[in-house]
Amino acid sequence: MNGYLDMELLRFTTAGSVDDGKSTLIGRLLYDSKSIFEDQMEAVRAASERLGNEAVNLALLTDGLRAEREQGITIDVAYRYFATPKRKFIIADTPGHIEYTRNMVTGASTADAAIILVDARNGIIEQTRRHSCIAALLQLPHVIVAVNKMDLVHFDRDVFLRIRGAYAAMAARLHLQHVHCLPISALEGDNVVTPSTRMAWYEGAPLLSLLETLPLRETLDDRPARFPVQYVIRPQTAAFHDYRACAGRIASGTYRVGDAVTVLPSGTQSTITAIDEADRPLHEASSPRSVAIRLADSVDVGRGDMIVKSSELPLVGAHIRLTVCWLHHRPLSVGARYIVRHATDELFGIVRDVHYKVNMNTLENVAGEKTVRMNDIASIELKTSRPLKYDFYRRNRITGSLVLIDESTFETVGAGMIAEQPDASDLGTNFSDLGTETSDLGTETSDLGLETSDLGLETSDPGLGTSDSFD
């Protein structure tokens, strides 16, 4: 058991257009790696017969919703877990239909790699470009391009090479970090778990071997220390009469007893006297542990504040430039006001400008369009009701990302990634320069009259980001 718990974990997501074979690929991967229980297989066989399939439909292992099985498409994100002797895996099977692109963003937000499927008959299409663009925005370390349905093109090497060349050109424009390309047939199992005898011309490793050997994403332990405060623990009991600690999850970096720290946005300085995890004290703690930090001074700290090392201050500012993935059918427009959720903080923000949108066909930045519709990717300027404590996403996924929430329906409408601004004079300032006008925003976050849990969002892994290619 300890060996299993200590194994490396790789999170990956699948993406691609409708009917490119994402769910079938995952089903084949689970089946050929012997990660399916017999009762699960019997249930899939029975469901396949009931739906009139000629053979066992492995896609049913992940397509669990009735609508998904009836329509033969993926609608919601489905998570599956499996392990090999070398590594543990969490798979996020995401939808391919353009209407559900927002679900792809959700599934990829915490992934270490993305498998983007391309139908060998159709080549690279708009959804391929859109999903690759999102992978670039999220700065996924690895993108695996799986050219699927090679059996329908008679395992033709030239077809694969043509698609690989076209994708390499696109990847260069998007600044994707590490791209791997391989030909597969998810339906028949070629190059999924074992090498294909029908594609002897391909000398690379099959998909599972590649997943087992991909380098994992670098940890955030060596990044500047960031501790968003979730809750202040004050038991007020006889046993813990004077106990007061700030609880939360370390977003990045390492904290040690004795560290000089600064509480933002107040700028108050103090020293860490103790770090507690459950019922035991720690001398040091690193990301992503959940701990309670005790300070030497009685500092005014609350939810939404951030404790940082005094030598590693973040940027602080109320004018933020974002790359946003718009997730809602109601368009974003200049002047609109939204609830901004950043780490554990909540406040209001107004869209001041839309700098450009990304054309998914040409991958060019198109200036002049001020309306951002569902599934659009755009660069916008946001003014917040009070300064944010943030880093650029390329430096920190947690403190460099935020979500926009509709203030009337509390629906999540946009995923924002804090980008570096072209003019350095527009960047955030140190905590001592917090002068910001907020009168035009009208309302403070406290007027919302609800707890953060009411918004229906997790705060531990917002994990959304941007890349320099769209700044």
Coordinates of N, CA and C in Angstrom, one line a residue, residues 18-20 118-125 147-154 159 162-163:
V18 N -15.7 16.6 -32.0 CA -16.7 15.6 -31.8 C -16.4 14.4 -32.6
D19 N -16.5 13.2 -32.0 CA -16.4 12.0 -32.7 C -14.9 11.7 -33.1
D20 N -14.0 12.3 -32.5 CA -12.6 12.0 -32.8 C -12.1 10.8 -32.0
V118 N -6.8 13.9 -33.2 CA -7.1 14.4 -34.5 C -7.5 13.2 -35.4
D119 N -8.7 13.4 -36.0 CA -9.2 12.3 -36.9 C -8.3 12.3 -38.2
A120 N -7.7 11.2 -38.5 CA -6.8 11.1 -39.6 C -7.5 11.4 -40.9
R121 N -8.8 11.3 -41.0 CA -9.5 11.6 -42.3 C -9.7 13.1 -42.4
N122 N -9.8 13.8 -41.3 CA -10.1 15.3 -41.4 C -8.9 16.2 -41.2
G123 N -7.9 15.7 -40.5 CA -6.8 16.6 -40.2 C -7.1 17.6 -39.2
I124 N -6.3 18.7 -39.2 CA -6.5 19.7 -38.2 C -7.7 20.6 -38.5
I125 N -8.6 20.8 -37.6 CA -9.8 21.6 -37.8 C -9.9 22.7 -36.7
V147 N -3.0 11.0 -33.6 CA -3.7 11.0 -34.9 C -4.5 9.7 -34.9
N148 N -5.8 9.8 -34.6 CA -6.6 8.6 -34.4 C -7.3 8.1 -35.8
K149 N -7.9 6.9 -35.7 CA -8.6 6.3 -36.8 C -7.7 6.1 -38.0
M150 N -6.5 5.7 -37.7 CA -5.5 5.3 -38.8 C -6.0 4.1 -39.5
D151 N -6.8 3.3 -38.9 CA -7.4 2.1 -39.6 C -8.3 2.5 -40.8
L152 N -8.9 3.7 -40.7 CA -9.8 4.2 -41.7 C -9.0 4.8 -42.9
V153 N -7.8 5.1 -42.7 CA -6.9 5.6 -43.9 C -5.9 4.5 -44.2
H154 N -6.1 3.3 -43.8 CA -5.3 2.1 -44.2 C -3.9 2.3 -43.6
V159 N -0.3 10.2 -44.6 CA -1.4 10.9 -43.9 C -0.9 11.4 -42.5
R162 N 1.7 14.2 -42.9 CA 1.1 15.5 -43.3 C 0.5 16.2 -42.1
I163 N -0.2 15.4 -41.3 CA -0.9 16.0 -40.1 C 0.2 16.5 -39.1

